[in-house]
Short mmCIF file of C-alpha atoms and ligand atoms in Angstrom, two decimals:
data_model
loop_
_atom_site.label_atom_id
_atom_site.label_comp_id
_atom_site.label_asym_id
_atom_site.label_seq_id
_atom_site.Cartn_x
_atom_site.Cartn_y
_atom_site.Cartn_z
CA MET A 1 -9.69 15.08 13.77
CA SER A 2 -6.04 14.85 14.87
CA ARG A 3 -3.85 12.29 13.18
CA GLU A 4 -0.58 13.44 14.72
CA VAL A 5 1.70 10.65 15.91
CA SER A 6 2.80 10.37 19.54
CA VAL A 7 5.07 7.80 21.15
CA LEU A 8 3.36 6.10 24.11
CA GLY A 9 6.33 4.30 25.56
CA ARG A 10 8.43 1.18 25.60
CA VAL A 11 7.42 -2.44 26.24
CA GLY A 12 9.88 -5.29 26.92
CA PRO A 13 13.67 -5.50 26.99
CA GLU A 14 16.07 -2.63 26.34
CA GLY A 15 18.25 -2.54 23.23
CA PRO A 16 17.34 -2.22 19.56
CA GLY A 17 13.69 -3.16 19.17
CA VAL A 18 10.76 -2.65 16.85
CA PHE A 19 8.96 0.65 16.29
CA VAL A 20 5.20 -0.11 16.34
CA LEU A 21 2.80 2.49 14.97
CA TYR A 22 -0.94 2.07 15.39
CA THR A 23 -3.01 3.99 12.85
CA GLY A 24 -6.41 2.39 13.36
CA GLY A 25 -8.42 -0.41 11.81
CA THR A 26 -10.15 -3.45 13.20
CA ILE A 27 -7.03 -4.94 14.79
CA GLY A 28 -6.95 -2.34 17.54
CA MET A 29 -10.64 -2.07 18.26
CA VAL A 30 -12.35 -3.06 21.50
CA VAL A 31 -15.99 -2.95 22.48
CA GLY A 32 -16.46 0.50 24.04
CA PRO A 33 -18.70 1.52 26.94
CA GLN A 34 -21.55 2.30 24.51
CA GLY A 35 -21.30 -1.06 22.79
CA GLY A 36 -19.71 -0.15 19.43
CA LEU A 37 -16.09 -0.81 18.45
CA VAL A 38 -13.64 1.89 19.63
CA PRO A 39 -9.84 2.04 19.34
CA LEU A 40 -7.87 0.23 22.02
CA ASP A 41 -5.49 2.27 24.17
CA LEU A 42 -2.28 0.71 22.94
CA ARG A 43 -0.68 1.13 26.33
CA GLU A 44 -2.87 -1.85 27.15
CA LEU A 45 -1.53 -3.85 24.22
CA ALA A 46 0.61 -6.06 26.41
CA ALA A 47 -2.39 -6.77 28.66
CA HIS A 48 -4.36 -8.07 25.67
CA VAL A 49 -1.44 -9.79 23.98
CA PRO A 50 0.82 -10.80 26.89
CA VAL A 51 2.96 -12.82 24.53
CA VAL A 52 4.62 -9.56 23.42
CA TYR A 53 6.51 -9.71 26.76
CA GLU A 54 8.08 -12.94 25.62
CA LEU A 55 9.58 -11.43 22.48
CA PRO A 56 13.35 -11.17 22.73
CA VAL A 57 13.17 -7.54 21.55
CA GLY A 58 11.52 -4.46 23.01
CA LEU A 59 8.81 -2.41 21.36
CA THR A 60 8.58 1.35 21.04
CA VAL A 61 4.82 1.86 20.80
CA ALA A 62 3.35 4.90 19.04
CA THR A 63 -0.14 5.81 17.89
CA VAL A 64 -1.86 8.46 15.84
CA ALA A 65 -3.83 10.73 18.17
CA GLU A 66 -7.17 9.54 16.82
CA PRO A 67 -6.93 6.13 15.14
CA VAL A 68 -9.18 5.82 12.10
CA ASP A 69 -10.98 3.38 9.88
CA SER A 70 -8.57 3.11 6.96
CA ALA A 71 -11.41 3.96 4.59
CA THR A 72 -10.99 7.59 5.67
CA MET A 73 -7.26 7.69 4.95
CA GLY A 74 -5.59 9.56 2.13
CA ALA A 75 -2.41 11.23 0.96
CA GLY A 76 -1.99 13.30 4.16
CA ASP A 77 -2.07 10.16 6.30
CA TRP A 78 0.47 8.38 4.08
CA LEU A 79 2.85 11.32 4.41
CA ARG A 80 2.39 11.40 8.20
CA ILE A 81 3.09 7.67 8.48
CA ALA A 82 6.17 8.06 6.25
CA ASP A 83 7.41 10.97 8.38
CA ALA A 84 6.85 9.02 11.61
CA ILE A 85 8.92 6.15 10.20
CA VAL A 86 11.67 8.54 9.11
CA GLU A 87 11.72 10.14 12.57
CA HIS A 88 11.49 7.06 14.75
CA ALA A 89 12.75 4.03 12.80
CA PRO A 90 16.50 4.74 13.02
CA GLY A 91 17.98 2.79 15.90
CA HIS A 92 15.29 0.10 15.60
CA LEU A 93 15.54 -3.31 13.95
CA GLY A 94 12.32 -2.78 12.03
CA VAL A 95 8.91 -1.15 11.91
CA VAL A 96 5.41 -2.60 12.25
CA VAL A 97 2.46 -0.44 11.18
CA LEU A 98 -0.94 -1.57 12.48
CA HIS A 99 -3.46 -0.49 9.87
CA GLY A 100 -7.03 -1.09 8.75
CA THR A 101 -7.24 -3.70 6.04
CA ASP A 102 -9.50 -1.83 3.64
CA THR A 103 -6.84 0.52 2.25
CA MET A 104 -3.71 -1.18 3.54
CA ALA A 105 -2.55 -2.02 0.00
CA TYR A 106 -2.70 1.68 -0.94
CA THR A 107 -0.72 2.77 2.13
CA ALA A 108 1.87 0.03 1.58
CA SER A 109 2.24 1.04 -2.07
CA ALA A 110 2.52 4.75 -1.26
CA LEU A 111 5.13 4.13 1.48
CA SER A 112 7.22 1.99 -0.86
CA PHE A 113 7.46 4.91 -3.31
CA LEU A 114 7.76 7.70 -0.75
CA LEU A 115 10.51 6.17 1.36
CA GLU A 116 14.06 5.97 0.11
CA GLY A 117 17.06 4.40 1.81
CA ILE A 118 14.98 1.63 3.38
CA ASP A 119 17.52 -0.36 5.33
CA LEU A 120 15.09 -2.16 7.65
CA PRO A 121 11.78 -4.04 7.36
CA VAL A 122 8.57 -1.97 7.33
CA VAL A 123 5.74 -4.46 7.87
CA LEU A 124 2.08 -3.42 7.64
CA THR A 125 -0.45 -5.66 9.27
CA GLY A 126 -4.01 -5.68 10.55
CA SER A 127 -6.74 -8.21 11.09
CA GLN A 128 -10.24 -9.21 10.16
CA ARG A 129 -11.31 -9.43 13.83
CA PRO A 130 -10.21 -7.20 16.74
CA ILE A 131 -7.14 -8.41 18.60
CA THR A 132 -9.22 -8.59 21.77
CA ALA A 133 -11.79 -10.95 20.19
CA LEU A 134 -11.63 -14.57 21.26
CA ARG A 135 -11.05 -15.97 17.77
CA SER A 136 -8.94 -13.14 16.42
CA ASP A 137 -6.43 -13.34 13.61
CA GLY A 138 -4.85 -10.18 15.03
CA ARG A 139 -2.60 -11.84 17.64
CA GLU A 140 -1.01 -14.13 15.06
CA ASN A 141 -0.61 -11.32 12.54
CA LEU A 142 0.91 -8.96 15.13
CA VAL A 143 3.31 -11.43 16.71
CA THR A 144 4.57 -12.81 13.40
CA SER A 145 4.96 -9.28 12.00
CA LEU A 146 7.04 -8.32 15.05
CA GLU A 147 9.19 -11.39 14.56
CA LEU A 148 9.64 -10.70 10.84
CA ALA A 149 10.49 -7.06 11.51
CA SER A 150 13.18 -8.00 14.03
CA ALA A 151 14.52 -11.28 12.56
CA ARG A 152 18.08 -11.32 11.30
CA MET A 153 19.55 -13.55 8.62
CA ASN A 154 23.27 -13.57 7.84
CA GLY A 155 23.61 -10.53 10.09
CA GLY A 156 21.02 -8.41 8.27
CA PRO A 157 17.25 -7.90 8.22
CA VAL A 158 15.26 -10.63 6.45
CA VAL A 159 13.14 -8.42 4.19
CA PRO A 160 14.28 -4.78 4.26
CA GLU A 161 11.42 -3.29 2.27
CA VAL A 162 7.78 -2.24 2.70
CA THR A 163 5.68 -5.37 3.09
CA VAL A 164 2.24 -6.57 4.18
CA PHE A 165 1.98 -9.53 6.54
CA PHE A 166 -1.37 -11.29 6.72
CA ASP A 167 -2.39 -14.81 7.66
CA HIS A 168 0.83 -16.68 6.93
CA LEU A 169 2.21 -14.63 4.05
CA LEU A 170 4.67 -11.76 3.88
CA LEU A 171 3.95 -9.95 0.62
CA ARG A 172 5.67 -7.09 -1.15
CA GLY A 173 3.57 -4.06 -0.17
CA ASN A 174 3.25 -2.55 -3.62
CA ARG A 175 2.21 -5.91 -5.12
CA THR A 176 -0.50 -6.53 -2.56
CA VAL A 177 -4.27 -6.48 -3.02
CA LYS A 178 -7.03 -7.13 -0.50
CA VAL A 179 -8.82 -10.20 -1.80
CA SER A 180 -11.35 -11.07 0.91
CA ALA A 181 -13.56 -9.22 3.36
CA ASP A 182 -14.16 -12.41 5.36
CA SER A 183 -11.34 -14.87 5.04
CA TYR A 184 -8.36 -14.70 7.35
CA GLN A 185 -6.36 -15.05 4.15
CA GLY A 186 -7.31 -11.49 3.26
CA PHE A 187 -4.42 -10.45 1.02
CA ALA A 188 -2.54 -11.76 -1.99
CA SER A 189 0.11 -10.58 -4.43
CA PRO A 190 -1.08 -12.28 -7.61
CA ASN A 191 1.83 -11.16 -9.79
CA LEU A 192 4.61 -11.98 -7.34
CA PRO A 193 5.17 -14.98 -5.03
CA PRO A 194 5.14 -14.27 -1.27
CA LEU A 195 8.48 -12.97 -0.01
CA VAL A 196 8.23 -15.20 3.05
CA THR A 197 5.83 -17.99 3.98
CA ALA A 198 5.46 -18.31 7.74
CA GLY A 199 4.90 -21.90 8.77
CA VAL A 200 6.66 -23.66 11.62
CA THR A 201 9.70 -21.77 10.33
CA PHE A 202 10.01 -18.77 8.01
CA SER A 203 10.56 -19.84 4.39
CA PRO A 204 11.87 -16.91 2.34
CA SER A 205 11.53 -17.04 -1.44
CA LEU A 206 15.21 -16.90 -2.18
CA GLY A 207 16.42 -13.98 -4.24
CA LEU A 208 13.05 -12.21 -4.24
CA ALA A 209 13.41 -9.67 -1.43
CA ARG A 210 15.02 -6.39 -2.35
CA PRO A 211 18.45 -5.76 -0.88
CA ALA A 212 18.74 -3.24 1.95
CA GLN A 213 19.33 0.27 0.67
CA VAL A 214 21.79 2.74 2.05
CA GLY A 215 19.99 4.26 5.04
CA PRO A 216 18.87 6.06 7.01
CA VAL A 217 15.35 5.90 5.66
CA ARG A 218 14.10 9.24 4.29
CA ARG A 219 11.05 10.65 2.50
CA ALA A 220 11.89 11.36 -1.13
CA SER A 221 8.90 13.44 -2.20
CA GLY A 222 5.31 14.41 -1.59
CA LEU A 223 2.13 13.28 -3.32
CA CYS A 224 0.02 15.03 -5.93
CA SER A 225 -3.69 14.53 -5.29
CA ASP A 226 -4.86 15.86 -8.66
CA VAL A 227 -5.63 12.35 -9.88
CA ALA A 228 -8.76 10.37 -10.67
CA ALA A 229 -9.64 6.83 -11.62
CA ILE A 230 -12.28 5.15 -13.75
CA HIS A 231 -13.25 1.49 -13.72
CA LEU A 232 -14.34 0.66 -17.26
CA TYR A 233 -17.65 -1.19 -17.58
CA PRO A 234 -19.89 -2.13 -20.46
CA GLY A 235 -22.18 0.85 -20.82
CA LEU A 236 -19.68 3.53 -19.74
CA ASP A 237 -20.66 6.61 -21.71
CA ARG A 238 -18.94 9.77 -22.82
CA TYR A 239 -20.72 11.88 -20.18
CA VAL A 240 -19.15 9.96 -17.31
CA LEU A 241 -15.69 9.95 -18.88
CA ASP A 242 -15.86 13.62 -19.90
CA ALA A 243 -17.04 14.63 -16.42
CA VAL A 244 -14.01 12.98 -14.81
CA ILE A 245 -11.57 14.44 -17.33
CA ALA A 246 -13.12 17.88 -16.76
CA ARG A 247 -12.16 17.78 -13.05
CA PRO A 248 -10.37 21.13 -12.46
CA GLY A 249 -6.59 20.74 -12.22
CA LEU A 250 -6.59 17.06 -13.17
CA ARG A 251 -3.04 15.82 -13.93
CA GLY A 252 -3.37 12.05 -13.80
CA LEU A 253 -6.02 9.46 -14.63
CA VAL A 254 -5.87 5.73 -13.98
CA LEU A 255 -8.15 3.56 -16.11
CA GLN A 256 -8.99 0.10 -14.85
CA ALA A 257 -9.38 -1.46 -18.26
CA TYR A 258 -10.32 -4.97 -19.34
CA GLY A 259 -7.93 -7.91 -19.74
CA ALA A 260 -4.56 -7.07 -21.24
CA GLY A 261 -5.47 -3.37 -21.54
CA ASN A 262 -8.62 -3.41 -23.57
CA GLY A 263 -11.45 -0.87 -23.79
CA PRO A 264 -14.35 0.25 -25.96
CA SER A 265 -13.69 0.83 -29.65
CA ASP A 266 -16.15 3.78 -29.89
CA PRO A 267 -14.44 6.85 -31.37
CA TRP A 268 -15.67 9.08 -28.48
CA PHE A 269 -13.62 6.97 -26.07
CA ALA A 270 -10.31 7.34 -27.91
CA GLU A 271 -11.06 11.01 -28.56
CA ALA A 272 -11.62 11.68 -24.86
CA ILE A 273 -8.33 9.97 -23.95
CA ALA A 274 -6.50 11.92 -26.68
CA ARG A 275 -7.97 15.18 -25.38
CA ALA A 276 -6.85 14.36 -21.85
CA VAL A 277 -3.32 13.52 -23.02
CA GLU A 278 -3.17 16.72 -25.10
CA SER A 279 -4.08 18.72 -22.02
CA GLU A 280 -1.10 17.10 -20.22
CA VAL A 281 -3.08 14.58 -18.17
CA THR A 282 -1.07 11.36 -17.78
CA VAL A 283 -3.42 8.44 -18.46
CA VAL A 284 -2.28 5.10 -17.03
CA VAL A 285 -3.99 1.84 -18.00
CA THR A 286 -4.26 -0.98 -15.43
CA THR A 287 -6.27 -4.17 -15.67
CA GLN A 288 -9.39 -5.29 -13.82
CA CYS A 289 -7.99 -8.81 -13.86
CA ARG A 290 -6.52 -9.99 -10.60
CA ALA A 291 -3.34 -11.20 -12.28
CA GLY A 292 -1.48 -10.58 -15.50
CA TRP A 293 -0.18 -7.76 -17.62
CA VAL A 294 -1.40 -4.73 -19.50
CA ARG A 295 0.35 -4.80 -22.85
CA GLY A 296 -0.38 -1.71 -24.87
CA GLY A 297 -2.25 -2.43 -28.06
CA LEU A 298 -2.67 -6.21 -27.95
CA TYR A 299 -6.27 -5.82 -29.14
CA ALA A 300 -7.38 -3.36 -31.79
CA ALA A 301 -10.30 -2.23 -29.63
CA GLY A 302 -7.98 -1.04 -26.86
CA ALA A 303 -5.07 0.04 -29.06
CA ALA A 304 -6.62 3.47 -29.55
CA MET A 305 -5.95 4.31 -25.87
CA PHE A 306 -2.27 3.68 -26.33
CA ASP A 307 -2.15 5.37 -29.75
CA ALA A 308 -3.59 8.39 -27.98
CA GLY A 309 -0.67 8.34 -25.53
CA ALA A 310 -1.90 6.30 -22.55
CA VAL A 311 0.78 4.55 -20.48
CA PRO A 312 0.44 0.74 -19.97
CA ALA A 313 0.83 -0.20 -16.29
CA GLY A 314 2.43 -3.58 -17.07
CA ASP A 315 1.86 -5.89 -14.10
CA MET A 316 1.37 -3.14 -11.52
CA THR A 317 -1.66 -3.36 -9.27
CA PHE A 318 -4.21 -0.58 -9.46
CA GLU A 319 -3.15 0.51 -5.95
CA ALA A 320 0.50 0.72 -6.99
CA ALA A 321 -0.25 2.52 -10.26
CA LEU A 322 -2.41 5.16 -8.55
CA THR A 323 -0.01 5.94 -5.69
CA LYS A 324 3.03 5.84 -8.00
CA LEU A 325 1.30 8.32 -10.29
CA MET A 326 0.73 10.62 -7.29
CA VAL A 327 4.45 10.45 -6.51
CA ALA A 328 5.41 10.88 -10.19
CA LEU A 329 3.27 14.00 -10.55
CA ASP A 330 4.73 15.49 -7.38
CA ARG A 331 8.28 14.93 -8.60
CA HIS A 332 7.90 15.80 -12.27
CA ASP A 333 6.15 18.54 -14.22
CA HIS A 334 6.56 17.34 -17.79
CA PRO A 335 4.31 14.46 -18.96
CA ASP A 336 7.29 12.79 -20.71
CA GLU A 337 9.11 12.59 -17.37
CA VAL A 338 5.97 11.30 -15.65
CA ARG A 339 5.62 8.64 -18.35
CA ARG A 340 9.27 7.55 -17.97
CA PHE A 341 8.81 7.36 -14.21
CA MET A 342 5.68 5.22 -14.55
CA LEU A 343 7.44 2.83 -16.94
CA SER A 344 10.44 2.33 -14.67
CA ASP A 345 10.59 -0.06 -11.73
CA LEU A 346 11.04 1.99 -8.58
CA ALA A 347 10.47 -0.38 -5.67
CA GLY A 348 9.84 -3.80 -7.17
CA GLU A 349 6.27 -2.92 -8.18
CA LEU A 350 6.77 -3.58 -11.89
CA THR A 351 8.35 -6.37 -13.86
CA VAL A 352 10.42 -4.77 -16.61
N1 LIG B 401 -12.80 -0.91 8.07
C1 LIG B 401 -11.59 -1.44 8.66
C2 LIG B 401 -10.45 -0.58 8.22
O1 LIG B 401 -9.97 -0.72 7.12
C3 LIG B 401 -11.43 -2.86 8.26
C4 LIG B 401 -10.28 -3.59 8.89
O2 LIG B 401 -9.42 -3.07 9.52
O3 LIG B 401 -10.24 -4.82 8.70
O4 LIG B 401 -10.01 0.26 8.96
#
């Protein structure tokens, strides 16, 4: 399956415009000749969404060769999207990435850590129904994303960072989680207010957006895929945990723990974490709760994880913690450096 990116052409007026990259997902699906949903040929985008002709800016439209359901995406796709942005974004006002909703929060998180020197908006969006469907949320999401990516305020871009736009909210990408498989309000950022609320006008949350960095945008590192994750549940036993930790070459493990970073008090649990840490696996503890913080050692039952050397994820989402760990392990060899990296705020993903 080819996921190489090719530029299809230009729509609308000349001059600095928006770079639009279609990667797949429901937003760009149409009913194919055999009945099922197949990716739309984006050259026909303007035919389905004629309002894009009315935008005051032009669009450079690109697509991956074979658009995919985002459930099949992984580190290789995130790197390709990052590289396409690095190659094509300069000279544009902003970037819009059309993406499946299922793993959009992971891609947004990964891009926020991979890309440095972001001096323009990178907005990811998608939809719950295809853009060609009569009652689609895709048109609204696309058009508002294009406006947000190209809008200027005081001479500069409104939100020059990696974001997710969905329904009426522009959210920081690495704070975003998918919260509904049905509702048009599919995403939220429970630990951070929306960066912009799009009503009749755009209402930015003042002082929240990150300032533009010194461009041009570049890719700062790769991603290490030697990571695993475990969602804690009552009844988790040592066999499951040991099997994951025994994964050959494992360098990072994200635990989705309870509440403020709590887990079982059984000695086998703490021993397994200690063994992982001793063998230089970085263990990061996130929470299963939608909102709030992991504070190492608030409860005695969970304290053993942190005594054994696990790293509390603070208020990072699971998606942010996992992708940040992949970046950390690519950039650093020593677990102390990986730990320091995880505890620092890189792209607004963590309140320190
Ligand atoms: N399965 C789709 C995807 O993530 C769902 C969507 O786009 O809404 O690619």
